[in-house]
Short mmCIF file of N, CA and C in Angstrom, two decimals:
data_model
loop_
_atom_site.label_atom_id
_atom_site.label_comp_id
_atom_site.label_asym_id
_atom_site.label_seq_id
_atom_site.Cartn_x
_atom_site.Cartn_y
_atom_site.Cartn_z
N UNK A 268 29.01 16.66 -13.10
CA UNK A 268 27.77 16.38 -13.83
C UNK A 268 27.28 14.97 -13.48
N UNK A 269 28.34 14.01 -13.29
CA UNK A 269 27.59 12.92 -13.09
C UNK A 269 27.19 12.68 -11.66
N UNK A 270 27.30 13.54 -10.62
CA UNK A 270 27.17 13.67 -9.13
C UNK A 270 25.33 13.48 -9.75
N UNK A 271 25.34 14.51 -9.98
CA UNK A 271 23.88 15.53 -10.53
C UNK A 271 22.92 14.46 -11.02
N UNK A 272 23.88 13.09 -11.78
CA UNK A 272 22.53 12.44 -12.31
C UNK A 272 22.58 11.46 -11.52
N UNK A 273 23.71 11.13 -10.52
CA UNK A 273 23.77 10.09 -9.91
C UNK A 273 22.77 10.55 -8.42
N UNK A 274 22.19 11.39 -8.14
CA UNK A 274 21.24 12.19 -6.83
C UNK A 274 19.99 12.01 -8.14
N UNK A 275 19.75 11.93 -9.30
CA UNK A 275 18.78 12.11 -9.51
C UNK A 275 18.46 10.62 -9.32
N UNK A 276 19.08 10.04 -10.13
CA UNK A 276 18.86 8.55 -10.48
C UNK A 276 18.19 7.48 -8.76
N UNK A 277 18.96 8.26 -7.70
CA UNK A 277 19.19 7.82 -6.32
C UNK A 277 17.53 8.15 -6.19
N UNK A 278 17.05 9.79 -6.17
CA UNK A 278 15.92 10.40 -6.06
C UNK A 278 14.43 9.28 -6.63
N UNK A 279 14.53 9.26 -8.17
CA UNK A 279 13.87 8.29 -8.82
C UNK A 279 13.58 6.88 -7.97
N UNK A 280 14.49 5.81 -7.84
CA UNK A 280 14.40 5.18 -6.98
C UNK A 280 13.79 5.02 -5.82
N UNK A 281 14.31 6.22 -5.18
CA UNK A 281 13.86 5.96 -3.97
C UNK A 281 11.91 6.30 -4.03
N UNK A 282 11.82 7.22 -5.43
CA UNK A 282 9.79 7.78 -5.24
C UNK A 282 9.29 6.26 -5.55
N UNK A 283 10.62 5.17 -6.93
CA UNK A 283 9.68 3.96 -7.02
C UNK A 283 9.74 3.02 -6.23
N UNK A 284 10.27 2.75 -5.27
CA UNK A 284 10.23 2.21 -4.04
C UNK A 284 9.32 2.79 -2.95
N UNK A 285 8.79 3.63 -2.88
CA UNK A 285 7.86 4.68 -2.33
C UNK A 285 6.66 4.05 -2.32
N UNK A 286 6.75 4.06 -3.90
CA UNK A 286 5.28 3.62 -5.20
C UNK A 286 5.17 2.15 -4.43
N UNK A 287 6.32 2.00 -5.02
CA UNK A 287 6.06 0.19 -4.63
C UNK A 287 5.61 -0.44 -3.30
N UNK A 288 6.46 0.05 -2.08
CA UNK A 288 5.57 0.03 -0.64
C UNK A 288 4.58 0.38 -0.84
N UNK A 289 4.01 1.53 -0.89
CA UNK A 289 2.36 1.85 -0.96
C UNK A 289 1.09 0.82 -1.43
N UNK A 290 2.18 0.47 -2.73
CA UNK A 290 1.44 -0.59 -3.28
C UNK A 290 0.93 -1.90 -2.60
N UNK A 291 2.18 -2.10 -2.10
CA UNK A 291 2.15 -3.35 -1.27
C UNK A 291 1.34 -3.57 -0.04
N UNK A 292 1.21 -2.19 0.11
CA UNK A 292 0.82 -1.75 1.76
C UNK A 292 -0.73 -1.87 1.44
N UNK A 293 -1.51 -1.21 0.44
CA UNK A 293 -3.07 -1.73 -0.85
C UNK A 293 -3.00 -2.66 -0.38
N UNK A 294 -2.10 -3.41 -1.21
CA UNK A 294 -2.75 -5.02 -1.35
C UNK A 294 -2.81 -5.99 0.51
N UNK A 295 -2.02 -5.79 1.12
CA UNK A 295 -2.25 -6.10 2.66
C UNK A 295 -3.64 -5.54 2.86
N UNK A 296 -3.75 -4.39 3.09
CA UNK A 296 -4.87 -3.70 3.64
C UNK A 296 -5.90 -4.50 2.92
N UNK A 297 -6.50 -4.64 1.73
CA UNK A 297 -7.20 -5.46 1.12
C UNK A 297 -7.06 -6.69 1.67
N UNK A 298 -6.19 -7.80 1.65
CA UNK A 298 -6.76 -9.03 1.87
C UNK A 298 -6.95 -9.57 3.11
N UNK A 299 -6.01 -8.20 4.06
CA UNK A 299 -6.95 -8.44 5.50
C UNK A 299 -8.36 -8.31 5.52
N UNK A 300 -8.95 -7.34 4.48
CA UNK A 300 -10.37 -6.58 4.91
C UNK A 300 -10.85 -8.08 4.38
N UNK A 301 -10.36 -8.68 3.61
CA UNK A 301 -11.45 -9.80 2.87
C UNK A 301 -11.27 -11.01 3.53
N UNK A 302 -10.13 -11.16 4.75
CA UNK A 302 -10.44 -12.18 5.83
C UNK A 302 -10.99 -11.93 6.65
N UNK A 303 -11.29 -10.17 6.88
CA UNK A 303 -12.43 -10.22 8.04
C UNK A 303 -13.99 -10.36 7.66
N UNK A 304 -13.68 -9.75 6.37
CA UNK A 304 -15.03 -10.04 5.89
C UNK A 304 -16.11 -11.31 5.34
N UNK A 305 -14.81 -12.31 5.57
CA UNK A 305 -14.88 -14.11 5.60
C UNK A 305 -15.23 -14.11 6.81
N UNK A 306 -14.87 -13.39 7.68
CA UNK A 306 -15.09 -14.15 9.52
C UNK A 306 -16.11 -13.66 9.86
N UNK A 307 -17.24 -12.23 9.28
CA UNK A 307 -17.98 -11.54 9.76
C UNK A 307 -19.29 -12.82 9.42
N UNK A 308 -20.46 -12.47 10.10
CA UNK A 308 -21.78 -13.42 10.05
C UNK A 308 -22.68 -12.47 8.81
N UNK A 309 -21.94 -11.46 8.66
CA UNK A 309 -23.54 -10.94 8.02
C UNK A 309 -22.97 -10.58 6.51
N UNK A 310 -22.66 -11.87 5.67
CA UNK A 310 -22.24 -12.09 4.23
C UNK A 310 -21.47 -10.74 3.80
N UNK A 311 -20.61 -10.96 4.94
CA UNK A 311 -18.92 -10.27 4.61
C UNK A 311 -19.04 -8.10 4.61
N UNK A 312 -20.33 -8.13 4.67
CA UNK A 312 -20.70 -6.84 5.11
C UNK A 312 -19.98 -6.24 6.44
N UNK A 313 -18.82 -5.02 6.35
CA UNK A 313 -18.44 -4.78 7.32
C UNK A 313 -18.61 -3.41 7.78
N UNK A 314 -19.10 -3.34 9.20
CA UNK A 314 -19.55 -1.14 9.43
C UNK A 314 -18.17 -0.49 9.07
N UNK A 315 -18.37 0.72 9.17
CA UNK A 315 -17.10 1.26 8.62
C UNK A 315 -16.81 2.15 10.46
N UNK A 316 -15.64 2.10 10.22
CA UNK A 316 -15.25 2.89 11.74
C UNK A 316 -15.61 4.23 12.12
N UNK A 317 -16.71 4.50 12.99
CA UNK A 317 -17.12 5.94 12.72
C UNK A 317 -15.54 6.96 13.19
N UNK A 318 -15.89 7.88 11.62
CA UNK A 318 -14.39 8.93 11.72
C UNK A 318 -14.65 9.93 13.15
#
């Protein structure tokens, strides 16, 4: 039984560490966009990448 909670407990972890990269990975992506959008000439207005 305690295998069982010790794979869950492992499981948990590892989705909030998941959470937490992702998170982290947001906030990068953001404050790059807002140093390019410091470096751009046309008051931080940036095109978007055609998909």
């Amino acid at each position: 039984m305690s295998k069982a909670v010790q794979d869950r407990v492992r499981i948990k972890s590892q989705l909030a560490l998941g959470e937490i990269a992702e998170n982290t990975a947001g906030v990068g992506r953001i404050s790059k966009d807002q140093i390019q959008a410091r470096a751009t000439p046309f008051g931080g207005e940036r095109r978007k990448p055609d998909a």
